[in-house]
Tab-separated table of C-alpha atoms and ligand atoms in Angstrom:
chain	number	residue	atom	x	y	z
A	1	MET	CA	-11.885	-0.108	-25.458
A	2	ALA	CA	-12.394	-1.287	-21.886
A	3	LYS	CA	-9.968	0.144	-19.363
A	4	GLU	CA	-7.218	-2.082	-18.035
A	5	ILE	CA	-7.783	-3.631	-14.639
A	6	VAL	CA	-5.639	-2.686	-11.651
A	7	VAL	CA	-5.690	-4.415	-8.267
A	8	SER	CA	-3.776	-3.509	-5.145
A	9	GLY	CA	-4.047	-4.428	-1.492
A	10	ILE	CA	-2.690	-2.745	1.600
A	11	ARG	CA	-2.210	-4.544	4.887
A	12	PRO	CA	-3.957	-2.760	7.739
A	13	THR	CA	-0.964	-2.187	9.995
A	14	GLY	CA	-1.648	1.254	11.418
A	15	ASN	CA	-1.527	4.845	10.313
A	16	LEU	CA	-0.241	6.031	6.961
A	17	HIS	CA	2.728	8.389	6.918
A	18	LEU	CA	3.888	11.031	4.468
A	19	GLY	CA	6.002	8.444	2.630
A	20	ASN	CA	2.993	6.173	2.029
A	21	TYR	CA	0.977	9.171	0.947
A	22	MET	CA	3.445	10.667	-1.543
A	23	GLY	CA	4.462	7.207	-2.782
A	24	ALA	CA	1.666	4.688	-3.188
A	25	VAL	CA	-1.453	6.627	-2.289
A	26	THR	CA	-1.107	9.665	-4.592
A	27	ASN	CA	-0.489	7.190	-7.392
A	28	PHE	CA	-3.669	5.319	-6.573
A	29	VAL	CA	-5.531	8.619	-6.576
A	30	LYS	CA	-4.355	9.288	-10.143
A	31	MET	CA	-4.854	5.724	-11.334
A	32	GLN	CA	-8.455	5.534	-10.217
A	33	TYR	CA	-9.408	7.892	-13.041
A	34	ASP	CA	-7.373	6.145	-15.762
A	35	TYR	CA	-8.011	2.471	-15.041
A	36	THR	CA	-10.635	0.180	-13.598
A	37	CYS	CA	-9.182	0.002	-10.103
A	38	TYR	CA	-9.850	-2.369	-7.245
A	39	PHE	CA	-8.192	-1.213	-4.030
A	40	PHE	CA	-8.726	-3.291	-0.935
A	41	ILE	CA	-7.715	-3.550	2.692
A	42	ALA	CA	-6.034	-6.924	3.104
A	43	ASP	CA	-7.498	-8.118	6.390
A	44	TYR	CA	-7.450	-11.832	5.473
A	45	HIS	CA	-3.694	-11.505	5.089
A	46	SER	CA	-3.512	-10.016	8.590
A	47	LEU	CA	-4.739	-13.273	10.085
A	48	THR	CA	-1.361	-14.932	9.522
A	49	THR	CA	-0.178	-13.058	12.623
A	50	HIS	CA	-3.320	-13.557	14.781
A	51	PRO	CA	-4.286	-9.940	15.580
A	52	ASN	CA	-6.773	-9.373	18.366
A	53	PRO	CA	-10.260	-8.692	16.994
A	54	ALA	CA	-10.600	-5.123	18.272
A	55	ASP	CA	-7.205	-4.115	16.886
A	56	LEU	CA	-7.973	-5.706	13.539
A	57	HIS	CA	-11.225	-3.822	13.193
A	58	ASN	CA	-9.725	-0.515	14.293
A	59	ASN	CA	-6.828	-0.861	11.885
A	60	VAL	CA	-9.127	-1.657	8.961
A	61	ARG	CA	-11.322	1.304	9.835
A	62	GLN	CA	-8.366	3.663	10.139
A	63	VAL	CA	-6.852	2.647	6.800
A	64	LEU	CA	-10.222	3.130	5.152
A	65	ILE	CA	-10.554	6.598	6.682
A	66	GLU	CA	-7.053	7.622	5.670
A	67	TYR	CA	-7.454	6.347	2.111
A	68	LEU	CA	-10.608	8.399	1.751
A	69	ALA	CA	-8.976	11.450	3.316
A	70	CYS	CA	-6.111	11.160	0.811
A	71	GLY	CA	-8.499	11.291	-2.123
A	72	LEU	CA	-9.504	7.769	-3.015
A	73	ASN	CA	-12.931	8.236	-4.489
A	74	PRO	CA	-15.347	5.323	-4.004
A	75	ASP	CA	-17.291	6.436	-7.074
A	76	ALA	CA	-14.188	6.333	-9.286
A	77	CYS	CA	-12.579	3.130	-7.983
A	78	THR	CA	-13.790	0.052	-6.152
A	79	LEU	CA	-12.602	0.431	-2.568
A	80	TYR	CA	-13.403	-2.570	-0.404
A	81	ILE	CA	-12.500	-4.721	2.524
A	82	GLN	CA	-11.007	-8.059	1.487
A	83	SER	CA	-13.015	-10.049	4.061
A	84	ASP	CA	-16.221	-8.789	2.429
A	85	LEU	CA	-15.449	-11.096	-0.501
A	86	PRO	CA	-16.072	-14.795	0.251
A	87	GLN	CA	-15.109	-15.423	-3.376
A	88	ILE	CA	-11.457	-14.740	-2.501
A	89	PRO	CA	-11.057	-17.662	-0.053
A	90	GLU	CA	-12.942	-19.886	-2.473
A	91	LEU	CA	-10.530	-19.110	-5.309
A	92	TYR	CA	-7.625	-19.373	-2.846
A	93	MET	CA	-8.766	-22.908	-1.984
A	94	MET	CA	-8.958	-23.854	-5.674
A	95	LEU	CA	-5.500	-22.422	-6.376
A	96	ASN	CA	-4.061	-24.159	-3.304
A	97	MET	CA	-4.871	-27.537	-4.846
A	98	HIS	CA	-2.309	-26.784	-7.559
A	99	ALA	CA	0.287	-24.975	-5.441
A	100	TYR	CA	3.269	-27.148	-4.606
A	101	LYS	CA	4.823	-27.250	-1.171
A	102	GLY	CA	8.304	-26.930	-2.667
A	103	GLU	CA	7.626	-23.787	-4.678
A	104	LEU	CA	5.918	-22.138	-1.691
A	105	GLU	CA	8.833	-22.961	0.583
A	106	ARG	CA	11.213	-21.287	-1.856
A	107	VAL	CA	9.498	-17.875	-1.620
A	108	ALA	CA	11.841	-15.313	-0.057
A	109	SER	CA	9.234	-13.859	2.328
A	110	PHE	CA	8.462	-17.353	3.655
A	111	LYS	CA	12.118	-18.323	3.954
A	112	GLU	CA	12.663	-15.179	6.008
A	113	LYS	CA	9.824	-16.188	8.351
A	114	ALA	CA	11.179	-19.735	8.549
A	115	ARG	CA	14.530	-18.301	9.590
A	116	THR	CA	13.282	-15.760	12.143
A	117	GLN	CA	10.355	-17.678	13.662
A	118	PRO	CA	10.888	-21.400	12.989
A	119	ASP	CA	8.466	-22.428	15.768
A	120	ASN	CA	5.647	-20.268	14.518
A	121	LEU	CA	4.992	-21.178	10.895
A	122	ASN	CA	1.380	-21.758	9.930
A	123	ALA	CA	-0.161	-22.842	6.634
A	124	GLY	CA	-1.407	-19.282	6.063
A	125	LEU	CA	2.154	-17.963	5.994
A	126	LEU	CA	3.223	-20.686	3.591
A	127	THR	CA	0.301	-19.986	1.272
A	128	TYR	CA	0.410	-16.179	1.541
A	129	PRO	CA	1.364	-15.907	-2.167
A	130	VAL	CA	-1.630	-18.062	-3.109
A	131	LEU	CA	-3.992	-15.757	-1.254
A	132	MET	CA	-2.359	-12.769	-2.931
A	133	ALA	CA	-2.740	-14.458	-6.311
A	134	ALA	CA	-6.449	-14.995	-5.552
A	135	ASP	CA	-6.792	-11.264	-4.713
A	136	ILE	CA	-5.420	-10.344	-8.111
A	137	LEU	CA	-6.864	-13.088	-10.295
A	138	ILE	CA	-10.382	-12.764	-8.876
A	139	HIS	CA	-10.721	-9.503	-10.840
A	140	LYS	CA	-8.601	-10.685	-13.802
A	141	ALA	CA	-6.173	-7.835	-13.219
A	142	GLY	CA	-3.209	-7.259	-15.516
A	143	LYS	CA	-1.620	-4.465	-13.515
A	144	VAL	CA	-0.597	-4.453	-9.870
A	145	PRO	CA	0.956	-1.284	-8.430
A	146	VAL	CA	3.362	-2.664	-5.826
A	147	GLY	CA	6.970	-2.171	-4.862
A	148	LYS	CA	9.994	-4.305	-5.690
A	149	ASP	CA	9.525	-6.421	-2.568
A	150	GLN	CA	6.348	-7.901	-4.066
A	151	GLU	CA	7.891	-8.927	-7.395
A	152	GLN	CA	8.269	-12.578	-6.438
A	153	HIS	CA	4.673	-12.770	-5.217
A	154	LEU	CA	3.530	-11.421	-8.574
A	155	GLU	CA	5.555	-14.016	-10.392
A	156	MET	CA	3.765	-16.660	-8.350
A	157	ALA	CA	0.407	-15.105	-9.250
A	158	ARG	CA	1.321	-15.493	-12.920
A	159	THR	CA	2.387	-19.094	-12.331
A	160	PHE	CA	-0.821	-20.010	-10.505
A	161	GLY	CA	-3.046	-18.259	-13.044
A	162	ASN	CA	-1.307	-19.870	-16.024
A	163	ARG	CA	-1.378	-23.268	-14.365
A	164	PHE	CA	-5.110	-23.019	-13.729
A	165	ASN	CA	-5.728	-21.957	-17.329
A	166	ARG	CA	-3.695	-24.876	-18.616
A	167	ILE	CA	-5.174	-27.554	-16.342
A	168	TYR	CA	-8.760	-26.563	-17.068
A	169	GLU	CA	-8.061	-25.667	-20.697
A	170	LYS	CA	-9.522	-22.194	-20.641
A	171	GLU	CA	-7.887	-18.767	-20.733
A	172	ILE	CA	-9.589	-17.428	-17.638
A	173	PHE	CA	-6.761	-15.420	-16.104
A	174	PRO	CA	-4.479	-12.852	-17.767
A	175	GLU	CA	-0.900	-12.448	-16.498
A	176	PRO	CA	-0.569	-9.743	-13.836
A	177	TYR	CA	2.526	-7.546	-13.867
A	178	ALA	CA	3.938	-4.949	-11.482
A	179	PHE	CA	3.107	-1.490	-12.539
A	180	ASN	CA	4.768	1.782	-11.647
A	181	TYR	CA	2.723	4.700	-12.694
A	182	GLY	CA	4.645	7.080	-14.914
A	183	ASN	CA	7.933	5.986	-13.332
A	184	ASN	CA	7.831	9.023	-11.092
A	185	LEU	CA	7.334	7.461	-7.706
A	186	ILE	CA	8.296	10.093	-5.178
A	187	LYS	CA	10.456	8.799	-2.389
A	188	ILE	CA	10.239	10.585	0.943
A	189	PRO	CA	13.340	10.431	3.133
A	190	GLY	CA	13.265	9.536	6.837
A	191	LEU	CA	13.939	12.128	9.549
A	192	GLN	CA	16.718	10.151	11.175
A	193	GLY	CA	19.042	10.013	8.170
A	194	GLY	CA	17.631	7.025	6.251
A	195	SER	CA	16.789	7.485	2.581
A	196	LYS	CA	13.245	6.189	3.032
A	197	MET	CA	10.529	7.202	5.453
A	198	SER	CA	9.587	3.911	7.074
A	199	LYS	CA	7.955	2.941	10.324
A	200	SER	CA	10.353	0.060	10.769
A	201	ASP	CA	13.000	2.660	11.696
A	202	GLY	CA	10.862	3.945	14.564
A	203	ASP	CA	8.158	6.575	15.017
A	204	ALA	CA	10.661	9.432	15.184
A	205	ASN	CA	11.600	8.669	11.588
A	206	VAL	CA	8.134	9.306	10.144
A	207	ILE	CA	5.559	12.072	9.881
A	208	SER	CA	2.168	10.383	10.173
A	209	LEU	CA	-0.875	11.862	8.473
A	210	ILE	CA	-2.552	12.077	11.875
A	211	ASN	CA	0.348	13.832	13.620
A	212	THR	CA	-0.730	17.084	15.266
A	213	PRO	CA	1.149	20.348	14.602
A	214	GLU	CA	2.848	19.983	18.007
A	215	GLN	CA	4.000	16.450	17.169
A	216	ILE	CA	5.300	17.565	13.776
A	217	ARG	CA	7.254	20.456	15.324
A	218	LYS	CA	8.750	18.127	17.896
A	219	LYS	CA	9.729	15.457	15.381
A	220	MET	CA	11.250	18.025	13.015
A	221	SER	CA	13.249	19.611	15.836
A	222	LYS	CA	14.832	16.207	16.412
A	223	ALA	CA	15.526	15.469	12.756
A	224	VAL	CA	19.164	14.566	12.128
A	225	THR	CA	21.468	17.168	10.518
A	226	GLU	CA	25.268	17.536	10.515
A	227	THR	CA	27.920	19.685	12.166
A	228	GLY	CA	29.065	21.186	8.893
A	229	PRO	CA	29.316	22.676	6.377
A	230	LEU	CA	32.956	23.341	7.180
A	231	MET	CA	33.839	24.790	3.778
A	232	VAL	CA	32.134	26.885	1.151
A	233	ASP	CA	30.364	24.812	-1.545
A	234	SER	CA	30.667	21.467	0.193
A	235	ILE	CA	28.288	18.640	-0.615
A	236	PRO	CA	25.492	18.154	1.934
A	237	SER	CA	25.489	14.977	4.018
A	238	GLU	CA	22.666	12.520	3.378
A	239	ALA	CA	20.740	13.811	6.412
A	240	VAL	CA	20.846	17.421	5.202
A	241	GLN	CA	20.070	16.440	1.631
A	242	ASN	CA	17.035	14.576	3.025
A	243	LEU	CA	15.798	17.805	4.591
A	244	PHE	CA	16.263	19.660	1.301
A	245	ASN	CA	14.342	16.887	-0.428
A	246	LEU	CA	11.542	17.247	2.064
A	247	MET	CA	11.512	20.976	1.358
A	248	LYS	CA	11.161	20.315	-2.353
A	249	ILE	CA	7.830	18.689	-1.597
A	250	VAL	CA	6.270	20.955	0.991
A	251	SER	CA	7.990	24.343	0.685
A	252	THR	CA	8.270	27.065	-1.942
A	253	ASP	CA	11.175	27.190	-4.408
A	254	GLU	CA	12.292	30.493	-2.872
A	255	LYS	CA	12.690	28.932	0.543
A	256	LEU	CA	14.546	25.950	-0.814
A	257	SER	CA	16.957	28.136	-2.755
A	258	HIS	CA	17.447	30.376	0.298
A	259	TYR	CA	18.587	27.398	2.380
A	260	THR	CA	20.699	25.747	-0.319
A	261	LYS	CA	22.527	29.058	-0.774
A	262	ALA	CA	22.911	29.370	2.984
A	263	TYR	CA	24.403	25.900	3.026
A	264	ALA	CA	26.804	26.760	0.223
A	265	ASN	CA	28.102	29.864	2.001
A	266	CYS	CA	28.136	28.200	5.436
A	267	SER	CA	25.566	30.527	6.985
A	268	ILE	CA	22.858	27.894	7.315
A	269	ARG	CA	21.097	27.487	10.672
A	270	TYR	CA	19.532	24.072	10.938
A	271	GLY	CA	17.166	25.144	13.709
A	272	ASP	CA	15.562	27.672	11.320
A	273	LEU	CA	15.528	25.210	8.440
A	274	LYS	CA	13.755	22.581	10.523
A	275	LYS	CA	11.248	25.068	11.914
A	276	ASP	CA	10.398	26.226	8.400
A	277	ILE	CA	9.938	22.677	7.172
A	278	ALA	CA	7.760	21.868	10.177
A	279	GLU	CA	5.399	24.771	9.444
A	280	ASP	CA	5.208	23.886	5.751
A	281	LEU	CA	4.546	20.244	6.587
A	282	ILE	CA	1.769	21.301	8.935
A	283	ASN	CA	0.153	23.387	6.177
A	284	PHE	CA	0.652	20.639	3.621
A	285	LEU	CA	-0.930	17.951	5.784
A	286	SER	CA	-3.623	19.889	7.595
A	287	PRO	CA	-6.366	19.421	4.949
A	288	ILE	CA	-5.823	15.661	5.129
A	289	ARG	CA	-5.756	15.633	8.909
A	290	GLU	CA	-8.978	17.622	9.031
A	291	LYS	CA	-10.652	15.161	6.676
A	292	ILE	CA	-9.435	12.255	8.794
A	293	THR	CA	-11.002	13.862	11.868
A	294	LEU	CA	-14.319	14.393	10.099
A	295	LEU	CA	-14.410	10.847	8.761
A	296	GLN	CA	-13.586	9.359	12.143
A	297	ALA	CA	-16.899	10.719	13.384
A	298	ASP	CA	-18.920	9.703	10.327
A	299	ASN	CA	-19.901	6.054	10.710
A	300	LYS	CA	-22.788	6.514	8.349
A	301	LEU	CA	-20.566	7.564	5.487
A	302	LEU	CA	-18.065	4.791	6.190
A	303	ALA	CA	-20.850	2.207	6.174
A	304	LYS	CA	-22.079	3.538	2.841
A	305	VAL	CA	-18.587	3.416	1.305
A	306	VAL	CA	-17.978	-0.127	2.531
A	307	LYS	CA	-21.329	-1.331	1.230
A	308	GLN	CA	-20.776	0.274	-2.160
A	309	GLY	CA	-17.294	-1.260	-2.415
A	310	ARG	CA	-18.513	-4.679	-1.377
A	311	GLU	CA	-21.266	-4.682	-3.986
A	312	LYS	CA	-19.011	-3.611	-6.854
A	313	ALA	CA	-16.195	-5.969	-5.894
A	314	GLN	CA	-18.510	-8.916	-5.355
A	315	GLU	CA	-20.023	-8.486	-8.770
A	316	SER	CA	-16.639	-8.788	-10.459
A	317	ALA	CA	-15.496	-11.610	-8.150
A	318	ALA	CA	-18.684	-13.620	-8.594
A	319	ASN	CA	-18.325	-13.521	-12.388
A	320	THR	CA	-14.785	-14.899	-12.255
A	321	LEU	CA	-15.651	-17.552	-9.706
A	322	LYS	CA	-18.596	-18.756	-11.739
A	323	GLU	CA	-16.246	-19.453	-14.623
A	324	CYS	CA	-13.820	-21.282	-12.331
A	325	ARG	CA	-16.536	-23.486	-10.863
A	326	GLU	CA	-17.754	-24.374	-14.321
A	327	VAL	CA	-14.387	-25.464	-15.708
A	328	ILE	CA	-13.614	-27.425	-12.542
A	329	GLY	CA	-16.821	-29.423	-12.956
A	330	PHE	CA	-18.976	-28.115	-10.118
A	331	LYS	CA	-22.346	-28.459	-11.792
A	332	SER	CA	-25.720	-27.666	-10.366
A	333	PHE	CA	-28.237	-30.493	-9.843
A	334	LEU	CA	-31.106	-28.074	-9.772
B	1	LIG	N1	1.427	-8.453	-0.031
B	1	LIG	C1	1.136	-7.043	-0.171
B	1	LIG	C2	2.053	-6.255	0.779
B	1	LIG	O1	2.579	-6.820	1.695
B	1	LIG	C3	-0.303	-6.723	0.154
B	1	LIG	C4	-1.221	-7.422	-0.785
B	1	LIG	C5	-2.039	-8.465	-0.491
B	1	LIG	C6	-1.404	-7.124	-2.169
B	1	LIG	N2	-2.737	-8.845	-1.580
B	1	LIG	C7	-2.362	-8.050	-2.643
B	1	LIG	C8	-0.849	-6.172	-3.021
B	1	LIG	C9	-2.776	-8.032	-3.971
B	1	LIG	C10	-1.262	-6.175	-4.366
B	1	LIG	C11	-2.212	-7.082	-4.827
B	1	LIG	O2	2.231	-5.076	0.595
């Protein structure tokens, strides 16, 4: 039986951090061997916010490098740059003809934009879910590994795909659904007390894959802890529990149990705990950081990967688009 088709896009907004890596990216690395996966860098989507050309290119390049360094294998999956597929805007245009203004205006992500930047709303923002639907439908994907925040966009993708099938009386598109691999998404806490490592809480909250050992030591030394424990066997605050959770990922079981015992009997020294985590993080991330450095200097390899991805993705996209053009009534005169 043919493997199920998975599609996912990532917006090129800067460097990946440990949370991205342990969450989405390690899942992609597993999935690429179990499914037919299309992973792309969503640079068309970036245009809604008018990035400057040099930044856009650098961000795309950096995401590509970091994906490869994390273990995405261009021979196992199809790894490509969205703007290498002219078939995506063509399908987007077709889908737009059957996307209603009212339903697009009701999308939560658009309503949020309309609220926060009422004087800066372009058609690309309004039709963002249509472009995302085109990304998914162009490969006839049934599975889309995304977080909860993308659920509504996926529902729209199903609506647009079903509508197209119905209007043109052909089952071209399957229904795409959100997909969480094995239900064991690992969530990395932030360093400043939040339950999730996220760049929106500031750079001090995240460990980036490109952070140097010095930067990691500095960030860890500033990680939030608590004044306690004041009594034996008290329950750790969220900030301290976050540090234990971080330890679970990068440190040995012995170390973790040493510090949880020290917490329980009130002998814990947070300075030592944070130094230990910093060193373990450095060891954990150094192979990735070294690969990133190598790839940054290897334009030849990057060009080869991009070309390979473009060819594989275009083949799939061109097949779908051919079907769409046929049912619409675009017929050749030649
Ligand atoms: N909207 C997604 C995000 O913000 C990125 C994205 C664009 C995407 N196209 C996609 C994700 C297609 C999955 C499938 O994270």
